[in-house]
Short mmCIF file of C-alpha atoms in Angstrom, two decimals:
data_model
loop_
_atom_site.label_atom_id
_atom_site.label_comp_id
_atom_site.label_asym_id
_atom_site.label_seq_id
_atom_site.Cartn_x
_atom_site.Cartn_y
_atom_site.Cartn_z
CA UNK A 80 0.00 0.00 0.00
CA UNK A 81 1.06 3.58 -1.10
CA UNK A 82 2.22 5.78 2.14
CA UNK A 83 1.47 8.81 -0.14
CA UNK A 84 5.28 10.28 1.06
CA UNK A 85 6.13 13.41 -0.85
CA UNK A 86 9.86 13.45 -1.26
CA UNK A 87 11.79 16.92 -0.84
CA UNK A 88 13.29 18.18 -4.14
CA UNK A 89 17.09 17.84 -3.60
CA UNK A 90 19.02 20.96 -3.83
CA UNK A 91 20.96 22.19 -6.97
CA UNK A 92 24.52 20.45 -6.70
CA UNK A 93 27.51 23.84 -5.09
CA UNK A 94 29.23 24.48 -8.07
CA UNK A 95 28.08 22.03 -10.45
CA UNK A 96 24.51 23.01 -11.12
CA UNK A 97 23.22 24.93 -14.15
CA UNK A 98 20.67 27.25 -13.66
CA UNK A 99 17.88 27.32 -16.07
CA UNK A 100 18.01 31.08 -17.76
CA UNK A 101 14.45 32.82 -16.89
CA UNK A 102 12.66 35.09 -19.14
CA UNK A 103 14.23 38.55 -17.82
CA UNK A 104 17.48 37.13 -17.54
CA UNK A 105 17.01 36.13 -21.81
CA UNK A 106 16.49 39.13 -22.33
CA UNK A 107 18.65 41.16 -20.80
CA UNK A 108 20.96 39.05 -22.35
CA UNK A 109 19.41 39.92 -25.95
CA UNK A 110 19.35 43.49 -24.69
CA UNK A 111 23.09 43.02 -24.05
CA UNK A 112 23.98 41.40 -27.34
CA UNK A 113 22.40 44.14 -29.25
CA UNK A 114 24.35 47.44 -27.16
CA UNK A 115 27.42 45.16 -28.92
CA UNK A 116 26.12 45.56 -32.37
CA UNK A 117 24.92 49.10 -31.82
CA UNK A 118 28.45 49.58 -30.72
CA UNK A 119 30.60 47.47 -33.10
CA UNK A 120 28.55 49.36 -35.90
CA UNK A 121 28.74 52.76 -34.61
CA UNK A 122 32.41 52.32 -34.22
CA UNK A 123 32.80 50.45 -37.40
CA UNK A 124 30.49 52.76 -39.42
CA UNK A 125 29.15 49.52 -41.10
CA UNK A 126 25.69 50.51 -40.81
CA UNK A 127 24.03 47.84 -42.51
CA UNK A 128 25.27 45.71 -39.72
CA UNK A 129 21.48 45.61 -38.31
CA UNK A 130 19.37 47.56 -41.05
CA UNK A 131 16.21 46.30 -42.13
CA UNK A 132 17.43 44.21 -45.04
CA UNK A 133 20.54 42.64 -43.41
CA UNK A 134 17.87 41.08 -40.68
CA UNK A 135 15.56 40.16 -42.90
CA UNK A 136 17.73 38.18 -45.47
CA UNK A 137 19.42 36.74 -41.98
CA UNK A 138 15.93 34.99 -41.12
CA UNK A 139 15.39 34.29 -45.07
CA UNK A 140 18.61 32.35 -44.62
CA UNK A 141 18.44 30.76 -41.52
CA UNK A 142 14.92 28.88 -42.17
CA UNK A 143 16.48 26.14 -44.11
CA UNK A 144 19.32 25.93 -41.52
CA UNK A 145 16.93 25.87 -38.69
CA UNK A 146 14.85 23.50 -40.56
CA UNK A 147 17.40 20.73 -40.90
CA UNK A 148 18.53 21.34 -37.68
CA UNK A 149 14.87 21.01 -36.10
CA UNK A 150 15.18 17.14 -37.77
CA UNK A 151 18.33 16.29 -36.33
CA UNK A 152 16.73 17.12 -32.52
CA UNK A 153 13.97 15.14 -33.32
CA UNK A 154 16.14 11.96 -34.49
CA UNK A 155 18.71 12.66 -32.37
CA UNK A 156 16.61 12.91 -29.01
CA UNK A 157 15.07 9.10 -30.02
CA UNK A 158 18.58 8.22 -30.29
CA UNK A 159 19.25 8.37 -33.95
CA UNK A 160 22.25 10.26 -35.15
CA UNK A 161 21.00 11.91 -38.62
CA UNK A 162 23.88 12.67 -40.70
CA UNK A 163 21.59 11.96 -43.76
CA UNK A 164 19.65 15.72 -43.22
CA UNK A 165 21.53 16.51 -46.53
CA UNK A 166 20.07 14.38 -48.55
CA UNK A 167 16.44 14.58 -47.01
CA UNK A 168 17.00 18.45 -48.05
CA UNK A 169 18.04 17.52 -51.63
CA UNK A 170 15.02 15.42 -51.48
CA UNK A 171 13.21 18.05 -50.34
CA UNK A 172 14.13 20.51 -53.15
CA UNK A 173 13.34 18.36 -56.27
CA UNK A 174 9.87 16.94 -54.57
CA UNK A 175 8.57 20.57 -53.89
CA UNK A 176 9.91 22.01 -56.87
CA UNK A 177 8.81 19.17 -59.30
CA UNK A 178 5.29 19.78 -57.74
CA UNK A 179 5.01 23.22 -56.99
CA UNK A 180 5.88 24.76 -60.84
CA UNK A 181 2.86 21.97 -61.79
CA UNK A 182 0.14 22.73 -59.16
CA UNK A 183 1.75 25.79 -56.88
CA UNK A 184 3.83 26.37 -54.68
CA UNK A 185 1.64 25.21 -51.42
CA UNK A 186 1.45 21.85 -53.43
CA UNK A 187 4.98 21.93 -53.89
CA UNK A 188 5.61 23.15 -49.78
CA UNK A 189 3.62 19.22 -48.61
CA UNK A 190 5.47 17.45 -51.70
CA UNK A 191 9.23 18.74 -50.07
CA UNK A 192 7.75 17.44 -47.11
CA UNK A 193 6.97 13.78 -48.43
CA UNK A 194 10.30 13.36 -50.40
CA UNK A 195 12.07 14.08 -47.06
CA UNK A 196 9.98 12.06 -45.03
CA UNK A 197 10.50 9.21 -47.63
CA UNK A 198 14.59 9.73 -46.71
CA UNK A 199 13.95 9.77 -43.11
CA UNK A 200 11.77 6.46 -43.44
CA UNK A 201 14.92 4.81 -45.27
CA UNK A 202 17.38 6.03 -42.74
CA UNK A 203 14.76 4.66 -39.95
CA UNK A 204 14.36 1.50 -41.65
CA UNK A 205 18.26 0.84 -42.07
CA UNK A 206 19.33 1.96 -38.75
CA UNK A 207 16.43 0.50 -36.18
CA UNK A 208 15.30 -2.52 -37.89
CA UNK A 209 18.59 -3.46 -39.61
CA UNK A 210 20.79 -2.02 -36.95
CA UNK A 211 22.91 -0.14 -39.62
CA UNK A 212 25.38 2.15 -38.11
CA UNK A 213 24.10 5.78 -37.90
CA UNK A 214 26.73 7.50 -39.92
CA UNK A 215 27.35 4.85 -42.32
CA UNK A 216 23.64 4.98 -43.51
CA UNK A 217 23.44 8.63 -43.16
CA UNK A 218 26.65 9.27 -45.74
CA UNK A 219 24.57 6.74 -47.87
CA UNK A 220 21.66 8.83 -47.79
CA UNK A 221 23.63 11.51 -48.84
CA UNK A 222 24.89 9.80 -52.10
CA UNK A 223 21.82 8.19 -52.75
CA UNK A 224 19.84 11.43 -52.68
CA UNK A 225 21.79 13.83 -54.87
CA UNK A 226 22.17 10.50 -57.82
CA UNK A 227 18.29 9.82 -57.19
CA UNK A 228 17.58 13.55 -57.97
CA UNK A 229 20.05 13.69 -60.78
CA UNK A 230 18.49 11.00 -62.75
CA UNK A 231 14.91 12.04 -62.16
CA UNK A 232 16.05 15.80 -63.62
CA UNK A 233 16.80 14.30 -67.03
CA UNK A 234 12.97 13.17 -67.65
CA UNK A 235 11.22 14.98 -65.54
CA UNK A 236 13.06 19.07 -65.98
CA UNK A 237 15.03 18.70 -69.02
CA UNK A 238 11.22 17.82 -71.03
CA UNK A 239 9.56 20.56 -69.28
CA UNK A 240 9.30 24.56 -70.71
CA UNK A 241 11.81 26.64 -68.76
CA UNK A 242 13.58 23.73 -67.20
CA UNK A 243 17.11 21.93 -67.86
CA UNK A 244 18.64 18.67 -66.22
CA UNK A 245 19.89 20.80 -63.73
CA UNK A 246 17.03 23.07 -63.01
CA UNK A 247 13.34 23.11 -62.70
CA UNK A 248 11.17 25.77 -64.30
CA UNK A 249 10.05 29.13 -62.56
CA UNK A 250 7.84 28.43 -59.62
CA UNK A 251 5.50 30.61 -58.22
CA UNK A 252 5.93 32.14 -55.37
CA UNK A 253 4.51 31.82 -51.81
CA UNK A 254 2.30 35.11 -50.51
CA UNK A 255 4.58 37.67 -48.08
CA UNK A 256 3.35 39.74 -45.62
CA UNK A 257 4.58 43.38 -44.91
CA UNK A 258 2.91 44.90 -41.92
CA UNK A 259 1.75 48.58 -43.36
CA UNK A 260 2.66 51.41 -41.37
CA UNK A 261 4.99 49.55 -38.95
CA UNK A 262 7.46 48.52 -41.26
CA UNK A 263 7.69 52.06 -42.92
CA UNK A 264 7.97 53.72 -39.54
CA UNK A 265 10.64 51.18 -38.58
CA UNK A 266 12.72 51.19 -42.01
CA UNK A 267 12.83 55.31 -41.43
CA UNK A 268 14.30 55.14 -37.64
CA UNK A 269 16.71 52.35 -38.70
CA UNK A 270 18.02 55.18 -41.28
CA UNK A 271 18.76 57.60 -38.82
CA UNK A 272 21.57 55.17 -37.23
CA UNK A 273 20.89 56.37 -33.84
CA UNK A 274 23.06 54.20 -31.03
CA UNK A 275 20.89 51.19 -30.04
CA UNK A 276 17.47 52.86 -30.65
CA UNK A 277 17.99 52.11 -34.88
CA UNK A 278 19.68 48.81 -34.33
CA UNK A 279 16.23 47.69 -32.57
CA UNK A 280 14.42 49.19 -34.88
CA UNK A 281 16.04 47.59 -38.05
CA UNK A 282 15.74 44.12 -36.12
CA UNK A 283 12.24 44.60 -35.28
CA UNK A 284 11.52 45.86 -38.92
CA UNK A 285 12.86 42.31 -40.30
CA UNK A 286 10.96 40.86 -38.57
CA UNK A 287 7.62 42.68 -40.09
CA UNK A 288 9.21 43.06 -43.89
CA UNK A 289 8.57 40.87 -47.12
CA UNK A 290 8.00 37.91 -44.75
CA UNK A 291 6.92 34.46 -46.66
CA UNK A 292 3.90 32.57 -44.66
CA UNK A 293 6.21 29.42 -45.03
CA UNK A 294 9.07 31.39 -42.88
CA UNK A 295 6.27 32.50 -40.30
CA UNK A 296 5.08 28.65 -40.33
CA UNK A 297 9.05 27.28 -39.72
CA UNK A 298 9.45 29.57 -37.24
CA UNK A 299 6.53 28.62 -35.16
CA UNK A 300 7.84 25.07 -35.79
CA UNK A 301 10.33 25.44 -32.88
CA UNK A 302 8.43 26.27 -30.24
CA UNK A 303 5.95 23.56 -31.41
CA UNK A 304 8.74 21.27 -31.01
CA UNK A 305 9.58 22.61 -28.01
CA UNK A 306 6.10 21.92 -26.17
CA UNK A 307 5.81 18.65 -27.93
CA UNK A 308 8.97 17.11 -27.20
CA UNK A 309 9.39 18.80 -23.19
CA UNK A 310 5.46 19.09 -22.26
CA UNK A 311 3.80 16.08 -23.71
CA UNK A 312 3.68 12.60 -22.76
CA UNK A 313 4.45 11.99 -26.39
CA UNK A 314 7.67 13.82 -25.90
CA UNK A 315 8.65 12.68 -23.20
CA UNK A 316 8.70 8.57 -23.98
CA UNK A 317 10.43 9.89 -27.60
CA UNK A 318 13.27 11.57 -25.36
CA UNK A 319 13.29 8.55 -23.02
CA UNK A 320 14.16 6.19 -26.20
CA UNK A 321 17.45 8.38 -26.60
CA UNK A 322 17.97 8.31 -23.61
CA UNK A 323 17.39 4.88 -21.93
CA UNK A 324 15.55 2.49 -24.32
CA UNK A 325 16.01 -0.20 -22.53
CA UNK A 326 14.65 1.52 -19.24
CA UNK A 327 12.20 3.16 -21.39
CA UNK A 328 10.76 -0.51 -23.06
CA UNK A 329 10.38 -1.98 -19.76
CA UNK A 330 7.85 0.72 -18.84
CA UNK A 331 6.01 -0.73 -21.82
CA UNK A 332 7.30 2.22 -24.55
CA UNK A 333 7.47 0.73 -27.83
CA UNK A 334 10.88 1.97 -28.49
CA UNK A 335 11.15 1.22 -32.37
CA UNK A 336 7.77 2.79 -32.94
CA UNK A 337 9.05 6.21 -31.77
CA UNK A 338 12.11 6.12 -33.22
CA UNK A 339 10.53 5.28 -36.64
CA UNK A 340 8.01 8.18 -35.60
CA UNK A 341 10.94 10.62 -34.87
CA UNK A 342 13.47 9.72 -38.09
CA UNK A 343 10.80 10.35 -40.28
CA UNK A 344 10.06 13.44 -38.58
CA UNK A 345 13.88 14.26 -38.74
CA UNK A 346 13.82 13.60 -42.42
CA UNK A 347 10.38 15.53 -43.64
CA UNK A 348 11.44 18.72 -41.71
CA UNK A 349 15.05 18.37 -43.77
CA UNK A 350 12.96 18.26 -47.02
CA UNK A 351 10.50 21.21 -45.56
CA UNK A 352 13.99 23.28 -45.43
CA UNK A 353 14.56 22.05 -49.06
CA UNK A 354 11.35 22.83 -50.11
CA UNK A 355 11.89 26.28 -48.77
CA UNK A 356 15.28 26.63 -50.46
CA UNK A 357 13.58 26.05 -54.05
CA UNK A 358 10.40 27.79 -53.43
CA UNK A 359 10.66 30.65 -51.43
CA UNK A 360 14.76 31.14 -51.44
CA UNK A 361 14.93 30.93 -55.05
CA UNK A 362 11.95 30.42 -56.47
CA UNK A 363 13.86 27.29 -58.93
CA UNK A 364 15.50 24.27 -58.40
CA UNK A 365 19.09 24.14 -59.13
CA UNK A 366 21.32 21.19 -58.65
CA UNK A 367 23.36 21.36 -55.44
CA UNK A 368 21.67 24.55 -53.90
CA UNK A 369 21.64 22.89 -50.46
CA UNK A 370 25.09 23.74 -50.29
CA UNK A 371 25.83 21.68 -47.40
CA UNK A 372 23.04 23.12 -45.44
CA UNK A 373 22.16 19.65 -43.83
CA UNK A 374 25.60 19.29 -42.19
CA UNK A 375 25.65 23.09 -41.00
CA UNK A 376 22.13 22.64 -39.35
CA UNK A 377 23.94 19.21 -37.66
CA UNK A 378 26.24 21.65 -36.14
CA UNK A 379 23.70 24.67 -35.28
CA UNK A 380 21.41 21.34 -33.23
CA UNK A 381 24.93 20.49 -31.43
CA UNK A 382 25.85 24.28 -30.82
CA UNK A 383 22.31 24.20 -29.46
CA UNK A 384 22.69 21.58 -27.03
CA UNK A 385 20.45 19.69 -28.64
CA UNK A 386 17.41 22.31 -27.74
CA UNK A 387 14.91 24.23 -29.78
CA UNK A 388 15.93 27.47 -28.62
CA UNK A 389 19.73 27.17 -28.83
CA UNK A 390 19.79 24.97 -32.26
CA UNK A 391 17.34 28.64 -33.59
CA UNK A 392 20.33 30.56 -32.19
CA UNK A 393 22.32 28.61 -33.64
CA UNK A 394 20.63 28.60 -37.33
CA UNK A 395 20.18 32.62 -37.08
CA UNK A 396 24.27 33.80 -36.22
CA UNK A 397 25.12 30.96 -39.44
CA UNK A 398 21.96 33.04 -41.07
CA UNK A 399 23.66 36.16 -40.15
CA UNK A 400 27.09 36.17 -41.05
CA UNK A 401 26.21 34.49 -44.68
CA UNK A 402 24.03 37.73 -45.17
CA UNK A 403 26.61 39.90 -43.90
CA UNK A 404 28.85 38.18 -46.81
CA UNK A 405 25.99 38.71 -49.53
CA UNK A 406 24.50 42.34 -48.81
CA UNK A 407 27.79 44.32 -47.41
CA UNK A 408 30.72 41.76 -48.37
CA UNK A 409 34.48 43.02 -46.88
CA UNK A 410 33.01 45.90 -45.16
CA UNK A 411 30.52 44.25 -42.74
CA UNK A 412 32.45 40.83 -42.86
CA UNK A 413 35.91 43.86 -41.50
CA UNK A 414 33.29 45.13 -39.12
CA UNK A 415 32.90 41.28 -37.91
CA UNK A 416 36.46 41.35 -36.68
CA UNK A 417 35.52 44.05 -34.29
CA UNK A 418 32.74 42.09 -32.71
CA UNK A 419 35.41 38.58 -32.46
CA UNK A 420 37.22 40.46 -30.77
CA UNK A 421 35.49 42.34 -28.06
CA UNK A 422 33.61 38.90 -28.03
CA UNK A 423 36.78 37.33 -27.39
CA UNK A 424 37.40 40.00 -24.25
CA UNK A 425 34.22 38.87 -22.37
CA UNK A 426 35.02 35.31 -22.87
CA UNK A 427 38.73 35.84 -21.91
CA UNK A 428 37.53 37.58 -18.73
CA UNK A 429 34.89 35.36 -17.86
CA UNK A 430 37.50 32.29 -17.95
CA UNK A 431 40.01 34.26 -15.46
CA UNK A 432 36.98 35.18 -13.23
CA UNK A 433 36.03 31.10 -13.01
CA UNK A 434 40.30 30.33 -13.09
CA UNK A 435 40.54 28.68 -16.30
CA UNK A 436 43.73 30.77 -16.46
CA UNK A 437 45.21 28.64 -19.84
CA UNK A 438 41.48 29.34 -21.58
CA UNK A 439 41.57 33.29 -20.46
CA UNK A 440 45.06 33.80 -21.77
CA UNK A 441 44.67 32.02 -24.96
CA UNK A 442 41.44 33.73 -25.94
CA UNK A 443 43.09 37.08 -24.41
CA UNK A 444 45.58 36.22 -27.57
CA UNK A 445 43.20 35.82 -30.05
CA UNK A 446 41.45 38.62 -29.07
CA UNK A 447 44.38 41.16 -29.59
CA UNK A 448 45.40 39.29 -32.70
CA UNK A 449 41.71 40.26 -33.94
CA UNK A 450 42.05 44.08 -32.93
CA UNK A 451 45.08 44.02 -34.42
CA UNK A 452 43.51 42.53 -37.74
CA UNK A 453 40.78 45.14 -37.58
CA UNK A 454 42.94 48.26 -37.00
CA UNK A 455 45.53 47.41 -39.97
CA UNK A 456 43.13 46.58 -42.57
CA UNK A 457 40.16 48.31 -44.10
CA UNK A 458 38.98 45.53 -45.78
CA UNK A 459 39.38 41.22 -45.43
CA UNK A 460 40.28 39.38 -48.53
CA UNK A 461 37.46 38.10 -50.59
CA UNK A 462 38.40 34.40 -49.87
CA UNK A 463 37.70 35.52 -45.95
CA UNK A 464 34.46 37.08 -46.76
CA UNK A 465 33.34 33.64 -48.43
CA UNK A 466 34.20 31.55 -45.71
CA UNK A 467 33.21 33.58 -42.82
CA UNK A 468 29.63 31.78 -42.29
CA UNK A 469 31.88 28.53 -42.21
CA UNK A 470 34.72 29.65 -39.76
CA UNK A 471 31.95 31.32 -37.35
CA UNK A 472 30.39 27.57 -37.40
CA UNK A 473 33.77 26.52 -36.43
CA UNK A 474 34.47 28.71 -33.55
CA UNK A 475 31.36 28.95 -31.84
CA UNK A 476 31.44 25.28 -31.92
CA UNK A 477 34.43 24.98 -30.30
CA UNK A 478 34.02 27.51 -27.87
CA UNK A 479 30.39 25.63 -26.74
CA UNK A 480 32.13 22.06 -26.53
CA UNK A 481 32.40 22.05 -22.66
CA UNK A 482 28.88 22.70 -22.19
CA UNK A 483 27.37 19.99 -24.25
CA UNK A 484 25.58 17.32 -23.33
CA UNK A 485 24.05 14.66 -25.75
CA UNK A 486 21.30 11.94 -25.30
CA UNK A 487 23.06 8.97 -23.71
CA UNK A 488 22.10 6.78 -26.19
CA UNK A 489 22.42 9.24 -28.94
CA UNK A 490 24.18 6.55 -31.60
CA UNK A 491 24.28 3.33 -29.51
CA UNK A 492 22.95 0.31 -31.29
CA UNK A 493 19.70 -1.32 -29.82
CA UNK A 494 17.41 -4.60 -29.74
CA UNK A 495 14.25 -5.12 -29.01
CA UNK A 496 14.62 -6.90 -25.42
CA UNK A 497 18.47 -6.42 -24.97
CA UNK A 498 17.22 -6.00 -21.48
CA UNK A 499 15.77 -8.75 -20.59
#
């Protein structure tokens, strides 16, 4: 019989515990990251750093990043690794481009959804019935995906008007919204390049500008991921399966049902991103216009820590630094080096303060070597400018490792009653 004992909720660990970050403290860390771009670009004079446009091609460039990385969490927290999100977006962009130049683009939006889904069921199939290894079937995906496409160009696109083998015909493009009023209002006080006031205003104004309904639906995606996965009983026996499926199947979860469930989740979110790539990013299909966007939303879910909110972050600094490169090129990627640097300060500082002396003084080094960069140049060679979304991947990466934490089981092979 039940003695209906309530235990006491243990105390955080001294030292070791992480706090969970509360609304005001968010944002008055937002608040805090934008004083450093109002400051970088009053300093810098680069003041498309935060304009209107610069945030608004950020976000139209981050969706298909986000996207991809949005499947890997939901593979990855059943316990599936999901190197394959590059194919399931090259899936994604010949699906909902062969459909949407036929019957529109909406058509085209739930096709990119099916062809990536169809990639994720694959990957599901040869990795938790067949016990593949994760990475072995994901590269497969990969090759299988771009050949697939390839062939089905040269019957399908190369016959149609307007198209080629490697490209489809125009498609038509998805409705955007443009708040009236608010976005005028906000466009003019982001032109005055007042400190702080016009950098919020240009951020808030890309949020309200030439916005597709397909970015508006991605971006509600996240928190929708967010509730389902942390705040549903659904989520939470999908997050048990990466964590402990053997645990979790004897408490009666049928552990290759949500895995199956979550892959092909994993994979029709990929091809959403695709779909978005041909539709609304381009408006064509083009062979190899992923671009390795599948791998770089991999790394914005592990920046991320494999969470909603942090894999977003993630997707919108890769988002922002490839716009930097393709509205302002060497002048807002030279204004860049500013912000590594002073960037580079805080962190060095906060290492000394927690005695990570070795950590402090290296990125103490770095940091002059990027002040140093910034005050002898006026300009960073083109070859910089085209790799700066990639290096920023890099380095934030890096500088996060310590603080990641994957599912346990993220990758491990399992059997149906291993336990037992």
């Amino acid at each position: 019989m039940s003695t209906g004992t309530v235990t006491k909720p243990s105390a955080a660990p001294k030292g070791g515990g992480r706090r969970k970050l509360t609304l005001p403290w968010i944002m008055l860390i937002v608040a805090a990251g934008l004083l450093l771009f109002s400051l970088v670009r009053a300093v810098s004079g680069a003041n498309d750093l935060t304009s209107v446009g610069q945030v608004s091609g950020a976000l139209q460039l981050a969706v298909p990043i986000g996207l991809a990385g949005l499947g890997g969490l939901w593979a990855e927290r059943a316990g599936v690794v999901n190197i394959g999100l590059e194919g399931m977006m090259v899936l994604g962009t010949w699906f909902g481009a062969w459909a949407g130049y036929q019957w529109g683009p909406w058509v085209g939006v739930l096709f990119g959804l099916l062809g990536g889904a169809l990639g994720g069921l694959l990957h599901a199939i040869i990795t938790v019935t067949f016990n593949v290894n994760h990475i072995v079937s994901g590269v497969a995906i990969n090759i299988l995906a771009v050949g697939f496409t390839q062939y089905l160009s040269n019957f399908t696109f190369a016959e149609a008007d307007g198209g080629s083998s490697k490209q489809s015909p125009r498609i038509d493009q998805i409705t955007k919204v443009t708040i009236p009023g608010l976005s005028d209002w906000l466009s003019d006080l982001q032109a005055k390049h007042w400190f702080f006031v016009s950098d919020l205003a240009g951020i808030l104004g890309g949020l309200v500008t030439n916005l597709s309904l397909l970015t508006i639906v991605a971006v509600l995606l996240i928190p929708a991921t967010w509730w389902v996965l942390w705040r549903t009983a659904f989520g939470l026996r999908l997050r048990s399966c990466g964590e402990n499926p053997v645990a979790a199947e004897s408490l009666g979860v049928n552990v290759y049902k949500y895995k199956y469930i979550a892959v092909t989740t994993s994979g029709a979110l990929a091809g959403l991103g695709g779909a978005f790539l041909a539709i609304v990013a381009t408006g064509i299909y083009q062979e190899g216009q992923t671009g390795g966007r599948g791998y770089i939303g991999l790394a914005a879910m592990i920046f991320g820590n494999w969470m909603p909110g942090g894999m977003a972050l993630g997707a919108g600094l890769f988002g922002f630094t490839d716009s930097l490169k393709l509205r302002g090129g060497a002048e807002n990627v030279h204004a860049l080096l500013l912000l590594v640097a002073v960037l580079l300060v805080i962190a060095a500082l906060w290492q000394l303060y927690k005695k990570k002396y070795v950590v402090g003084v290296i990125s103490a080094a770095f940091s002059a070597g990027f002040f140093l960069w910034y005050a002898l140049t006026d300009e960073v060679p083109s070859q910089f400018v085209d790799a700066a979304p990639y290096i920023t991947t890099l380095l934030v990466l890096a500088l996060s490792a310590q603080r990641l934490r994957m599912p346990k089981a993220d990758g491990l092979p399992y059997r149906k009653g291993q336990g037992k």
